[in-house]
PDB file of C-alpha atoms in Angstrom:
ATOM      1  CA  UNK A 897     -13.474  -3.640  69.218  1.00 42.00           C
ATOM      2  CA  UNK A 898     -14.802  -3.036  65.866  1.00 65.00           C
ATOM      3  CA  UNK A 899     -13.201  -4.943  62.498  1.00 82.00           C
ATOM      4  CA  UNK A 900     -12.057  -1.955  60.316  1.00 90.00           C
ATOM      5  CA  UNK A 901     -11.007  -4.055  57.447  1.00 94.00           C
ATOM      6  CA  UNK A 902     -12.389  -3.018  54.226  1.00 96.00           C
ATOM      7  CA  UNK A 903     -12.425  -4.542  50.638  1.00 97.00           C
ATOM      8  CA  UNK A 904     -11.621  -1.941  47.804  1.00 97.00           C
ATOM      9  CA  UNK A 905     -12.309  -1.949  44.561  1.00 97.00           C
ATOM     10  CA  UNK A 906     -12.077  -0.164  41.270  1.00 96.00           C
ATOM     11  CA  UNK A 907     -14.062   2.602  40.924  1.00 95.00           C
ATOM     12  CA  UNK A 908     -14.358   1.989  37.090  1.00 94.00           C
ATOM     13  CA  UNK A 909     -14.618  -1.967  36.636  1.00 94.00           C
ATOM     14  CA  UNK A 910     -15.329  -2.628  40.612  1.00 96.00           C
ATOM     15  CA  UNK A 911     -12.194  -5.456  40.202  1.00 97.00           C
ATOM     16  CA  UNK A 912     -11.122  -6.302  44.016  1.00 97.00           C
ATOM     17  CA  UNK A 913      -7.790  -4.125  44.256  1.00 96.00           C
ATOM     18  CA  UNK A 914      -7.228  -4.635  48.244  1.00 96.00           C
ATOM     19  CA  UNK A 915      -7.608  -4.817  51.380  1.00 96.00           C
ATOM     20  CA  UNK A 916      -8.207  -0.445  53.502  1.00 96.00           C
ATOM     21  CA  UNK A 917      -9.151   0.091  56.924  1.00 94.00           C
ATOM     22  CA  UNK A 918     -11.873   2.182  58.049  1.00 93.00           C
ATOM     23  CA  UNK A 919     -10.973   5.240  60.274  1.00 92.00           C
ATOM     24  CA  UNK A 920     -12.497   6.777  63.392  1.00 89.00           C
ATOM     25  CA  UNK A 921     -15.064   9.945  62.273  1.00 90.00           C
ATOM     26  CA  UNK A 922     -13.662  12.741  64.216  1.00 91.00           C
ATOM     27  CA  UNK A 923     -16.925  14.579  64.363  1.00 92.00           C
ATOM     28  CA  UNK A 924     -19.226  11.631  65.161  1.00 91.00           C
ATOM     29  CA  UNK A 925     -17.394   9.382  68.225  1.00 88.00           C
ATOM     30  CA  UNK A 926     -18.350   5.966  67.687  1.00 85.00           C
ATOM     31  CA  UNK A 927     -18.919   5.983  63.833  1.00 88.00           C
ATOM     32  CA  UNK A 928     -16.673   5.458  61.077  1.00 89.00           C
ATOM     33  CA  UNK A 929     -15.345   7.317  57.910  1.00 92.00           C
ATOM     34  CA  UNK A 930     -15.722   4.561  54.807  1.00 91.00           C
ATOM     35  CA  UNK A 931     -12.848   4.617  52.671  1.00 94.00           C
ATOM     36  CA  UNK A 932     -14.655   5.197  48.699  1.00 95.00           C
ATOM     37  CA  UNK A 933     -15.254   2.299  46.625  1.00 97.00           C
ATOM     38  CA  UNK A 934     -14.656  -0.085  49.471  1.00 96.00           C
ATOM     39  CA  UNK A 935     -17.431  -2.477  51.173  1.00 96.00           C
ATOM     40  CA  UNK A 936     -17.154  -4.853  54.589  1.00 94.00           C
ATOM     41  CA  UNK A 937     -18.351  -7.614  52.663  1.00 96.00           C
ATOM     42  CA  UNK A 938     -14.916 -10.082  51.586  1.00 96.00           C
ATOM     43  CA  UNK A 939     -14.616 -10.874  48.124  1.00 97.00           C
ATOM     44  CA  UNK A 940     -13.518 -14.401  48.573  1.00 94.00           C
ATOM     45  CA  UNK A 941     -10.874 -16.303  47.221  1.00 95.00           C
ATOM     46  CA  UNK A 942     -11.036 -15.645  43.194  1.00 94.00           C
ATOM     47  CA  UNK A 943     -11.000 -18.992  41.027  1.00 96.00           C
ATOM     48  CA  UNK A 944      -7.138 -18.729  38.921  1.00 94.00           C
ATOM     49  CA  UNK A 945      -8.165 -16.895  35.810  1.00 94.00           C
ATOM     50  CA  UNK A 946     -10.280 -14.907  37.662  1.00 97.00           C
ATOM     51  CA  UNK A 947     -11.642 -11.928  39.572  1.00 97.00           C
ATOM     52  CA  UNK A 948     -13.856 -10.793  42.206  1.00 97.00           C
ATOM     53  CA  UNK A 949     -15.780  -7.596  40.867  1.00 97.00           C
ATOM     54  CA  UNK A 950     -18.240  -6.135  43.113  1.00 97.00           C
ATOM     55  CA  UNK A 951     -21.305  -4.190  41.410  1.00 94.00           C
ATOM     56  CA  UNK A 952     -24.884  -4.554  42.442  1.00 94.00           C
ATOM     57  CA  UNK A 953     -23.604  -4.937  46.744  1.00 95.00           C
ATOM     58  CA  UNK A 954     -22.021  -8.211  45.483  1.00 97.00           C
ATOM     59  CA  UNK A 955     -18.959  -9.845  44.341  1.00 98.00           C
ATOM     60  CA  UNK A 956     -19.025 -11.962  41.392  1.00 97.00           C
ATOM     61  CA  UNK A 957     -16.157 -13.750  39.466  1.00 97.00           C
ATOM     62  CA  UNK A 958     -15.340 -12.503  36.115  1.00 96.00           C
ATOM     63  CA  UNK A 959     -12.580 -13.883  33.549  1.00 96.00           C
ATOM     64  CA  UNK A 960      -9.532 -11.487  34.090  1.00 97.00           C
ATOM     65  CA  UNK A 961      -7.158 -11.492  31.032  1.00 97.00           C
ATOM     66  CA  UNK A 962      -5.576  -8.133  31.456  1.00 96.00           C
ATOM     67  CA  UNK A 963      -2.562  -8.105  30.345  1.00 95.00           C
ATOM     68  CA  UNK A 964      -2.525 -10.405  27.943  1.00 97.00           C
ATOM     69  CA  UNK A 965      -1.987 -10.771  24.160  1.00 97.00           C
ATOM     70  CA  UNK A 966      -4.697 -11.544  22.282  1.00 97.00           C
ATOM     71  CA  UNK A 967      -5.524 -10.763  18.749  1.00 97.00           C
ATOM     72  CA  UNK A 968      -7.850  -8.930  16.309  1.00 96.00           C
ATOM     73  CA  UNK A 969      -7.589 -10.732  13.039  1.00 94.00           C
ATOM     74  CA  UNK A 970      -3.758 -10.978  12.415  1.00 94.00           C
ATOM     75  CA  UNK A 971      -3.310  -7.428  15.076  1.00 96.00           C
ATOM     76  CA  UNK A 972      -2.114  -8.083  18.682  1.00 97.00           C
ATOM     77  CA  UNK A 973      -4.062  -6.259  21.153  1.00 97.00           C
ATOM     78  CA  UNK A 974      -3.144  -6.071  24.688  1.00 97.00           C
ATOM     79  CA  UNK A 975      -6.361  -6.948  26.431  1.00 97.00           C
ATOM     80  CA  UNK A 976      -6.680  -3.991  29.296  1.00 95.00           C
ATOM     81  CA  UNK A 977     -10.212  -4.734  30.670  1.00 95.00           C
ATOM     82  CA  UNK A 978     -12.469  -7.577  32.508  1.00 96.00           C
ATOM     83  CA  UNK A 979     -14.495 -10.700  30.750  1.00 95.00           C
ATOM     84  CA  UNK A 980     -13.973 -12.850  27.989  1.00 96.00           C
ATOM     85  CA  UNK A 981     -11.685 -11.341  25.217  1.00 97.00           C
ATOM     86  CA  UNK A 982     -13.544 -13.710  22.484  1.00 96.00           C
ATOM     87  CA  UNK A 983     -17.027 -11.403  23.463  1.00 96.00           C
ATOM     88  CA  UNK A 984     -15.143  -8.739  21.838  1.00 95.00           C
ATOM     89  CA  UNK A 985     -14.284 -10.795  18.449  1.00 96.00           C
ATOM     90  CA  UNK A 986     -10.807 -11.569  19.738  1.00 97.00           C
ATOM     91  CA  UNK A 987      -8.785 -14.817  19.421  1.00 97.00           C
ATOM     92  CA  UNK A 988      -6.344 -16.284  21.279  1.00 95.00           C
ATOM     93  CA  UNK A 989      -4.021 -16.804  17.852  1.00 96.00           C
ATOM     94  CA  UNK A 990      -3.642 -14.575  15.175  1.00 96.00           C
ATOM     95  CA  UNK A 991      -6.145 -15.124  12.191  1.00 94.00           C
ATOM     96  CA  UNK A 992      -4.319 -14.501   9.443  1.00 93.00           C
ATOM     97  CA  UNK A 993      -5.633 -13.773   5.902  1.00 91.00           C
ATOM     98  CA  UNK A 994      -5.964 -16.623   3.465  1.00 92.00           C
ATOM     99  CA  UNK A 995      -3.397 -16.686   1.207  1.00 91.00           C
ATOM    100  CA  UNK A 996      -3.356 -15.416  -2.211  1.00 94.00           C
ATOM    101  CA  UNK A 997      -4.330 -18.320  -4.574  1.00 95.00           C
ATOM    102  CA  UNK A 998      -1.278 -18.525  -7.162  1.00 96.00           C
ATOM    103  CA  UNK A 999      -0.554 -16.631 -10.267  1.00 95.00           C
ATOM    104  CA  UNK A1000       1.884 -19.155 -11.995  1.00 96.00           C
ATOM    105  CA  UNK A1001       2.566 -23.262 -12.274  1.00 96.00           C
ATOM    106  CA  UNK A1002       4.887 -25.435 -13.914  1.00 96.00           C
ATOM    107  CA  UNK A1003       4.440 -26.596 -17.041  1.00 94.00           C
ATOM    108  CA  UNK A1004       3.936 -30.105 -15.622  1.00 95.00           C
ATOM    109  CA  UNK A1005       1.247 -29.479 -13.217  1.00 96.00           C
ATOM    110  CA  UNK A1006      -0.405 -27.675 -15.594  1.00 95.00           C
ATOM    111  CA  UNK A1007      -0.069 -30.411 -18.009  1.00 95.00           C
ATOM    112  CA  UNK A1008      -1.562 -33.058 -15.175  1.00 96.00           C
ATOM    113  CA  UNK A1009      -4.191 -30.743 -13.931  1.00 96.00           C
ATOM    114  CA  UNK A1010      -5.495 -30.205 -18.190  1.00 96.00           C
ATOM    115  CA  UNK A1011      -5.229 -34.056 -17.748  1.00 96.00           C
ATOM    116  CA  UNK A1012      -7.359 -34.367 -15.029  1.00 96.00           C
ATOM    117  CA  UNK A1013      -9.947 -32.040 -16.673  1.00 95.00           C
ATOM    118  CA  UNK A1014      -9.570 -34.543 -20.021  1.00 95.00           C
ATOM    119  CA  UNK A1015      -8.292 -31.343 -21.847  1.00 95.00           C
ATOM    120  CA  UNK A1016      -4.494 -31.931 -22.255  1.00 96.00           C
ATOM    121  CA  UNK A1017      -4.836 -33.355 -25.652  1.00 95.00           C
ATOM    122  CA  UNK A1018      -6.866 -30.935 -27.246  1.00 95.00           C
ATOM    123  CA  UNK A1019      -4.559 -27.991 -25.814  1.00 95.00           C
ATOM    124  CA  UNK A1020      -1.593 -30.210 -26.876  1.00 95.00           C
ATOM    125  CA  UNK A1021      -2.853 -30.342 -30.362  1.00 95.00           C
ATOM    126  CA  UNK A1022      -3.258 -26.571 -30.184  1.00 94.00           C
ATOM    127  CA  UNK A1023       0.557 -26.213 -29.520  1.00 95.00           C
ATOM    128  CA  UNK A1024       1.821 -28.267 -31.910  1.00 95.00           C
ATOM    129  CA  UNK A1025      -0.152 -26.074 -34.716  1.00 95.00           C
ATOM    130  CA  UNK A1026       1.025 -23.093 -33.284  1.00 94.00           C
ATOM    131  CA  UNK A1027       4.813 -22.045 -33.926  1.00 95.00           C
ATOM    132  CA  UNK A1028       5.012 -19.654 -31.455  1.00 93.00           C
ATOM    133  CA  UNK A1029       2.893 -21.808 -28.153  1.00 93.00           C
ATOM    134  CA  UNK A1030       5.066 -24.410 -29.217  1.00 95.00           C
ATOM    135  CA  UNK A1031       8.058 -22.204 -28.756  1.00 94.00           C
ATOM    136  CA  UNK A1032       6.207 -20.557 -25.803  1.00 93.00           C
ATOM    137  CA  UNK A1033       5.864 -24.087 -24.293  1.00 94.00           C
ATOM    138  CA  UNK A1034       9.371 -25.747 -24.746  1.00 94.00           C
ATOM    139  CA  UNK A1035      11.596 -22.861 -23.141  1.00 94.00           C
ATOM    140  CA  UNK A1036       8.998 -21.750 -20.230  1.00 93.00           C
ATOM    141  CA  UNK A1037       9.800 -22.935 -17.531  1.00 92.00           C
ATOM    142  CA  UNK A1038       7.116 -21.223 -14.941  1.00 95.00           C
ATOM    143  CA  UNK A1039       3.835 -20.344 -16.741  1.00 94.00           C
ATOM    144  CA  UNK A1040       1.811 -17.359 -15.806  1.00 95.00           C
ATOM    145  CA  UNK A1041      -2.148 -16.437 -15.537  1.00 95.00           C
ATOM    146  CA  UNK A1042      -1.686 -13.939 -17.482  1.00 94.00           C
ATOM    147  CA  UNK A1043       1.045 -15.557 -20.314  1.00 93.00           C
ATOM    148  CA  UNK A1044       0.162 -15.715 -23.785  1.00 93.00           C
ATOM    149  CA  UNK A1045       0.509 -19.014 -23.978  1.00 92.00           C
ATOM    150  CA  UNK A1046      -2.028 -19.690 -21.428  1.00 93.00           C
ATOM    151  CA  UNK A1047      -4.530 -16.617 -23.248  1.00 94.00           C
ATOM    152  CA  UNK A1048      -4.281 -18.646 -26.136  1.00 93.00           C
ATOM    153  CA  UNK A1049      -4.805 -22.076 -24.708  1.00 93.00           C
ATOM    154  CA  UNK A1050      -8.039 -20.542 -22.586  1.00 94.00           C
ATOM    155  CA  UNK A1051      -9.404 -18.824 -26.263  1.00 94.00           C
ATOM    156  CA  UNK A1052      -8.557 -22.265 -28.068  1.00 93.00           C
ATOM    157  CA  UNK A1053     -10.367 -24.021 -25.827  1.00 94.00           C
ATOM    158  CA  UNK A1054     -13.602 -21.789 -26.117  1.00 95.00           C
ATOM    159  CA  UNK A1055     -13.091 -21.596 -29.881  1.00 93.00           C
ATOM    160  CA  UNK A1056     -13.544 -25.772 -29.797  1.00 92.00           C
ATOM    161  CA  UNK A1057     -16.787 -25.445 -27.462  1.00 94.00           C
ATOM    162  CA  UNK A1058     -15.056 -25.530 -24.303  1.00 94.00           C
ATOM    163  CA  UNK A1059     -15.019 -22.337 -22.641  1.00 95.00           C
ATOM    164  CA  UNK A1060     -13.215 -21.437 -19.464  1.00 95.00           C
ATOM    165  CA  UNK A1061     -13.886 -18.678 -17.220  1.00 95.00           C
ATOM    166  CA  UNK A1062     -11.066 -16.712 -15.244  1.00 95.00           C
ATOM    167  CA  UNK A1063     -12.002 -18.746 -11.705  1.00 96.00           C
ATOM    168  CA  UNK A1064     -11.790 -22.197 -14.233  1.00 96.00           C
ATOM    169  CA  UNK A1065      -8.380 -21.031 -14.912  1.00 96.00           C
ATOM    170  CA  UNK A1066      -6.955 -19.787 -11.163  1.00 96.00           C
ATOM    171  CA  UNK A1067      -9.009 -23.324 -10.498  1.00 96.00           C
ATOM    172  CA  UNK A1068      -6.626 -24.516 -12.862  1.00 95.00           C
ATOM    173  CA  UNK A1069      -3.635 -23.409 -11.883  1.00 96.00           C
ATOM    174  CA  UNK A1070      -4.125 -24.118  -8.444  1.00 96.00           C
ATOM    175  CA  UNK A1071      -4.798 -27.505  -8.966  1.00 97.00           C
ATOM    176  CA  UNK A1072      -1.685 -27.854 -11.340  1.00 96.00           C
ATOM    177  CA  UNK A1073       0.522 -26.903  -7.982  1.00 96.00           C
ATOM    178  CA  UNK A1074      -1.386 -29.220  -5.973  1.00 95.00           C
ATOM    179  CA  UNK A1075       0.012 -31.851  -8.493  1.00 95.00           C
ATOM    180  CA  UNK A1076       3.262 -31.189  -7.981  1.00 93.00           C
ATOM    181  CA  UNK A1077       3.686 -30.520  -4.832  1.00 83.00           C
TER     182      UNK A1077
END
């Protein structure tokens, strides 16, 4: 008696999909009619995680994550196909974009962070010759990038030798909301 057992598998990926059994040939006693994409060779016992592919006449273990979530940047993608989702820039978590640095500070960070630079007096001088920063200054409560007080400041400052670019003064006001936090 002959074993008819056969091992399928995908005819795209060759992933092990089952056992089919092998049929008498009608027209040749004795012989057998081979189901497609099947072999008599067993696949094994696949490791968890894992799955027997045949290609080449032999099984091999591959990572199997199908249907799982894994992600493209900050996109979910549903992962349909065999291997290692990272060899196809994929992450396990999202990887989300940095976020924006801020646009705005308190007046007392930005006060500590002109401290830390050893500018605070000098700009403090400036508003207390300047009606309207010193106005400017007393009611604000949140100060902006892009407020005139801080335009003025930033062209004071470069006016007494001490210039600031525009990634001095996000550095700036980042750092004045790492002092208050």
């Amino acid at each position: 008696m002959n074993d008819l057992t056969r091992y399928a598998y995908d005819a795209r990926s060759g992933a092990y999909v089952g056992t089919v059994e092998a049929h008498d040939d009608p027209m040749n006693p004795g012989s057998f009619l081979e189901p497609a994409f099947s072999t008599t060779i067993a696949p094994g016992d696949a490791p968890a995680g894992q799955v027997a592919v045949f290609a080449s006449g032999a099984w091999a273990f591959v990572a199997d994550h199908r249907g799982e979530t894994w992600f493209k940047g900050p996109e979910p993608v549903l992962v349909d196909f065999l291997g290692d989702p990272a060899a196809q820039d994929l992450t396990a978590e999202p990887v989300l974009p940095p976020a924006p640095p801020p646009s705005s500070c308190s007046k007392l960070g930005l006060k500590r962070a002109f401290t830390e630079k050893g500018l605070w007096e000098t700009v403090r001088f400036m508003i207390s010759q300047d009606p309207d920063m010193q106005e400017d200054w007393d009611l604000a409560v949140e100060l902006r990038i892009t407020d005139p007080i801080v335009k003025k400041a930033v062209f004071g400052l470069a006016q007494a030798g001490i210039p600031l670019s525009d990634a001095d003064v996000q550095n700036l006001v980042t750092r004045a909301n790492e002092l208050v936090a």
